[in-house]
Structures are given as C-alpha cells and as structure tokens.
Amino acid sequence: MTQNRLQLGKLGEDAACSLLEAAGYRIIERNWRCRIGEIDTIAEHEGRTVFVEVRTRRSGASRFGTASESVDIRKQMKVRSTALVYMRNAGLLDSPVRFDVIAVAISSDGSVAECKHIEGAF
C-alpha cells in the first residue's frame, strides 16, 4: 500500500474510534491481526462484542462506489472468519456479537467530512 493510502486509512480509523468512544463504546483492539486477516476495530458496547470494518474514501471519489458499498460479501465472510478466531482466542464463543461498518469521507483539506456508523451492517 502507498503511504498516502496508509495515512488515509489511519485517519479514517482514528475518526471511527472517536465516534465509537463518544457513543459509549469501549475500544478493545485496533488492527487486530491473525493469519486469516485483520479486524479494524473490536469494541464492547452494552455487553456485546462489536467487530467494526472501517472504510475510508476521499469526498467525491465515488468512481469505485461509496465506502460502505465496498464491504462486499467476500469481505464480510473474511471479517466473520477472522472474528471467529478472535472469539476463540479470547474465550468469547458464547458472547453476543455484532458486525458494524463505519464509512468515513475525508475532504480535500484532510478533515473528516462525514463519519457514518452502520450498526448490524452484516
């Protein structure tokens, strides 16, 4: 990945975590990785483990669709498989879970133009 894409992704993930914390979520992990894949953010909210896929786009860059539209069925399956590994490792197999998406739009000046939280996205 290019440095610009990494910076854009980090900016989006920071904005997503700020949004979650402001809404009362407790961030457990960021960028949790295993051999299967990565989960952007793992949080706890109201007794539920929430796995969050963060997608960041520049404002007006809709050539490839919106940020939330980019979480296709293949990505959903990968996040679910990775979440299962996390749950096994953490002893959470019997815990309630939810999969959310946060779509972040970054304006041309580098500020967050929009941060949309989609609860129970998949």
PDB file of C-alpha atoms in Angstrom:
ATOM      1  CA  MET A   1       0.000   0.000   0.000  1.00  0.00           C
ATOM      2  CA  THR A   2       1.168   3.508  -0.698  1.00  0.00           C
ATOM      3  CA  GLN A   3       1.973   5.859   2.149  1.00  0.00           C
ATOM      4  CA  ASN A   4      -0.993   8.080   1.176  1.00  0.00           C
ATOM      5  CA  ARG A   5      -3.434   5.170   1.425  1.00  0.00           C
ATOM      6  CA  LEU A   6      -1.992   4.135   4.788  1.00  0.00           C
ATOM      7  CA  GLN A   7      -2.350   7.699   6.092  1.00  0.00           C
ATOM      8  CA  LEU A   8      -5.905   7.941   4.748  1.00  0.00           C
ATOM      9  CA  GLY A   9      -6.810   4.633   6.399  1.00  0.00           C
ATOM     10  CA  LYS A  10      -5.292   5.691   9.724  1.00  0.00           C
ATOM     11  CA  LEU A  11      -7.183   8.990   9.608  1.00  0.00           C
ATOM     12  CA  GLY A  12     -10.434   7.115   8.984  1.00  0.00           C
ATOM     13  CA  GLU A  13      -9.789   4.591  11.745  1.00  0.00           C
ATOM     14  CA  ASP A  14      -8.965   7.362  14.217  1.00  0.00           C
ATOM     15  CA  ALA A  15     -12.219   9.140  13.326  1.00  0.00           C
ATOM     16  CA  ALA A  16     -14.181   5.887  13.649  1.00  0.00           C
ATOM     17  CA  CYS A  17     -12.739   5.161  17.105  1.00  0.00           C
ATOM     18  CA  SER A  18     -13.507   8.704  18.248  1.00  0.00           C
ATOM     19  CA  LEU A  19     -17.094   8.297  17.048  1.00  0.00           C
ATOM     20  CA  LEU A  20     -17.445   4.971  18.861  1.00  0.00           C
ATOM     21  CA  GLU A  21     -15.965   6.277  22.111  1.00  0.00           C
ATOM     22  CA  ALA A  22     -18.251   9.326  22.019  1.00  0.00           C
ATOM     23  CA  ALA A  23     -21.206   6.929  21.680  1.00  0.00           C
ATOM     24  CA  GLY A  24     -20.142   4.965  24.761  1.00  0.00           C
ATOM     25  CA  TYR A  25     -18.244   2.089  23.133  1.00  0.00           C
ATOM     26  CA  ARG A  26     -15.102   0.737  24.815  1.00  0.00           C
ATOM     27  CA  ILE A  27     -12.332   0.052  22.305  1.00  0.00           C
ATOM     28  CA  ILE A  28     -10.770  -3.357  22.990  1.00  0.00           C
ATOM     29  CA  GLU A  29      -8.448  -3.756  19.996  1.00  0.00           C
ATOM     30  CA  ARG A  30      -7.370  -1.823  16.942  1.00  0.00           C
ATOM     31  CA  ASN A  31      -5.991  -3.527  13.843  1.00  0.00           C
ATOM     32  CA  TRP A  32      -6.187  -6.999  15.398  1.00  0.00           C
ATOM     33  CA  ARG A  33      -4.454  -9.495  13.103  1.00  0.00           C
ATOM     34  CA  CYS A  34      -4.182 -13.229  12.740  1.00  0.00           C
ATOM     35  CA  ARG A  35      -3.123 -15.426   9.836  1.00  0.00           C
ATOM     36  CA  ILE A  36      -6.624 -15.240   8.325  1.00  0.00           C
ATOM     37  CA  GLY A  37      -6.992 -11.469   8.253  1.00  0.00           C
ATOM     38  CA  GLU A  38      -7.414  -8.243  10.176  1.00  0.00           C
ATOM     39  CA  ILE A  39     -10.231  -6.566  12.048  1.00  0.00           C
ATOM     40  CA  ASP A  40     -10.021  -2.786  12.079  1.00  0.00           C
ATOM     41  CA  THR A  41     -11.665  -2.237  15.456  1.00  0.00           C
ATOM     42  CA  ILE A  42     -13.044  -4.502  18.143  1.00  0.00           C
ATOM     43  CA  ALA A  43     -15.200  -2.775  20.726  1.00  0.00           C
ATOM     44  CA  GLU A  44     -17.581  -3.584  23.546  1.00  0.00           C
ATOM     45  CA  HIS A  45     -20.980  -1.942  23.830  1.00  0.00           C
ATOM     46  CA  GLU A  46     -23.859  -2.855  26.113  1.00  0.00           C
ATOM     47  CA  GLY A  47     -22.419  -6.311  26.835  1.00  0.00           C
ATOM     48  CA  ARG A  48     -21.850  -7.137  23.173  1.00  0.00           C
ATOM     49  CA  THR A  49     -18.606  -7.559  21.263  1.00  0.00           C
ATOM     50  CA  VAL A  50     -18.729  -5.368  18.157  1.00  0.00           C
ATOM     51  CA  PHE A  51     -16.457  -6.024  15.190  1.00  0.00           C
ATOM     52  CA  VAL A  52     -16.118  -2.885  13.096  1.00  0.00           C
ATOM     53  CA  GLU A  53     -14.940  -2.664   9.495  1.00  0.00           C
ATOM     54  CA  VAL A  54     -13.802   0.894   8.750  1.00  0.00           C
ATOM     55  CA  ARG A  55     -13.825   2.098   5.145  1.00  0.00           C
ATOM     56  CA  THR A  56     -12.368   5.453   4.231  1.00  0.00           C
ATOM     57  CA  ARG A  57     -12.713   7.370   0.974  1.00  0.00           C
ATOM     58  CA  ARG A  58     -11.893  10.854  -0.155  1.00  0.00           C
ATOM     59  CA  SER A  59     -15.000  13.044  -0.540  1.00  0.00           C
ATOM     60  CA  GLY A  60     -16.289  12.993  -4.092  1.00  0.00           C
ATOM     61  CA  ALA A  61     -14.218   9.931  -5.051  1.00  0.00           C
ATOM     62  CA  SER A  62     -17.146   7.688  -5.914  1.00  0.00           C
ATOM     63  CA  ARG A  63     -15.619   6.115  -9.011  1.00  0.00           C
ATOM     64  CA  PHE A  64     -15.459   2.788  -7.163  1.00  0.00           C
ATOM     65  CA  GLY A  65     -18.644   3.256  -5.134  1.00  0.00           C
ATOM     66  CA  THR A  66     -19.147   4.515  -1.626  1.00  0.00           C
ATOM     67  CA  ALA A  67     -17.077   3.402   1.314  1.00  0.00           C
ATOM     68  CA  SER A  68     -19.891   1.284   2.752  1.00  0.00           C
ATOM     69  CA  GLU A  69     -20.609  -0.324  -0.629  1.00  0.00           C
ATOM     70  CA  SER A  70     -17.037  -1.620  -0.715  1.00  0.00           C
ATOM     71  CA  VAL A  71     -17.780  -4.093   2.084  1.00  0.00           C
ATOM     72  CA  ASP A  72     -18.893  -6.857  -0.266  1.00  0.00           C
ATOM     73  CA  ILE A  73     -19.874 -10.423   0.626  1.00  0.00           C
ATOM     74  CA  ARG A  74     -16.280 -11.642   0.291  1.00  0.00           C
ATOM     75  CA  LYS A  75     -15.063  -9.016   2.780  1.00  0.00           C
ATOM     76  CA  GLN A  76     -17.941  -9.820   5.130  1.00  0.00           C
ATOM     77  CA  MET A  77     -17.011 -13.511   5.112  1.00  0.00           C
ATOM     78  CA  LYS A  78     -13.357 -12.684   5.783  1.00  0.00           C
ATOM     79  CA  VAL A  79     -14.247 -10.422   8.720  1.00  0.00           C
ATOM     80  CA  ARG A  80     -16.548 -13.101  10.167  1.00  0.00           C
ATOM     81  CA  SER A  81     -13.854 -15.773   9.874  1.00  0.00           C
ATOM     82  CA  THR A  82     -11.282 -13.513  11.493  1.00  0.00           C
ATOM     83  CA  ALA A  83     -13.751 -12.598  14.247  1.00  0.00           C
ATOM     84  CA  LEU A  84     -14.265 -16.290  14.999  1.00  0.00           C
ATOM     85  CA  VAL A  85     -10.512 -16.723  15.534  1.00  0.00           C
ATOM     86  CA  TYR A  86     -10.524 -13.711  17.871  1.00  0.00           C
ATOM     87  CA  MET A  87     -13.521 -15.058  19.795  1.00  0.00           C
ATOM     88  CA  ARG A  88     -11.886 -18.472  20.228  1.00  0.00           C
ATOM     89  CA  ASN A  89      -8.641 -16.884  21.440  1.00  0.00           C
ATOM     90  CA  ALA A  90     -10.454 -14.552  23.831  1.00  0.00           C
ATOM     91  CA  GLY A  91     -12.861 -17.201  25.169  1.00  0.00           C
ATOM     92  CA  LEU A  92     -15.886 -15.339  23.828  1.00  0.00           C
ATOM     93  CA  LEU A  93     -17.576 -18.049  21.738  1.00  0.00           C
ATOM     94  CA  ASP A  94     -20.806 -17.783  23.761  1.00  0.00           C
ATOM     95  CA  SER A  95     -20.865 -13.978  23.801  1.00  0.00           C
ATOM     96  CA  PRO A  96     -23.267 -11.891  21.718  1.00  0.00           C
ATOM     97  CA  VAL A  97     -21.625 -10.167  18.744  1.00  0.00           C
ATOM     98  CA  ARG A  98     -22.458  -7.644  16.067  1.00  0.00           C
ATOM     99  CA  PHE A  99     -20.749  -6.606  12.831  1.00  0.00           C
ATOM    100  CA  ASP A 100     -20.769  -2.896  12.034  1.00  0.00           C
ATOM    101  CA  VAL A 101     -19.354  -0.725   9.272  1.00  0.00           C
ATOM    102  CA  ILE A 102     -18.146   2.830   9.670  1.00  0.00           C
ATOM    103  CA  ALA A 103     -17.839   4.759   6.423  1.00  0.00           C
ATOM    104  CA  VAL A 104     -15.575   7.790   6.611  1.00  0.00           C
ATOM    105  CA  ALA A 105     -15.298  10.526   3.981  1.00  0.00           C
ATOM    106  CA  ILE A 106     -12.213  12.746   4.066  1.00  0.00           C
ATOM    107  CA  SER A 107     -12.353  16.193   2.479  1.00  0.00           C
ATOM    108  CA  SER A 108      -9.621  17.616   0.259  1.00  0.00           C
ATOM    109  CA  ASP A 109      -8.138  19.544   3.204  1.00  0.00           C
ATOM    110  CA  GLY A 110      -7.687  16.297   5.169  1.00  0.00           C
ATOM    111  CA  SER A 111     -10.522  16.827   7.617  1.00  0.00           C
ATOM    112  CA  VAL A 112     -13.323  14.353   8.253  1.00  0.00           C
ATOM    113  CA  ALA A 113     -16.282  15.365   6.092  1.00  0.00           C
ATOM    114  CA  GLU A 114     -18.567  12.509   7.170  1.00  0.00           C
ATOM    115  CA  CYS A 115     -18.439   9.559   9.529  1.00  0.00           C
ATOM    116  CA  LYS A 116     -21.422   7.206   9.193  1.00  0.00           C
ATOM    117  CA  HIS A 117     -21.896   4.302  11.611  1.00  0.00           C
ATOM    118  CA  ILE A 118     -23.969   1.406  10.271  1.00  0.00           C
ATOM    119  CA  GLU A 119     -24.867  -0.896  13.164  1.00  0.00           C
ATOM    120  CA  GLY A 120     -25.540  -4.538  12.315  1.00  0.00           C
ATOM    121  CA  ALA A 121     -24.370  -3.969   8.736  1.00  0.00           C
ATOM    122  CA  PHE A 122     -23.906  -7.693   8.129  1.00  0.00           C
TER     123      PHE A 122
END
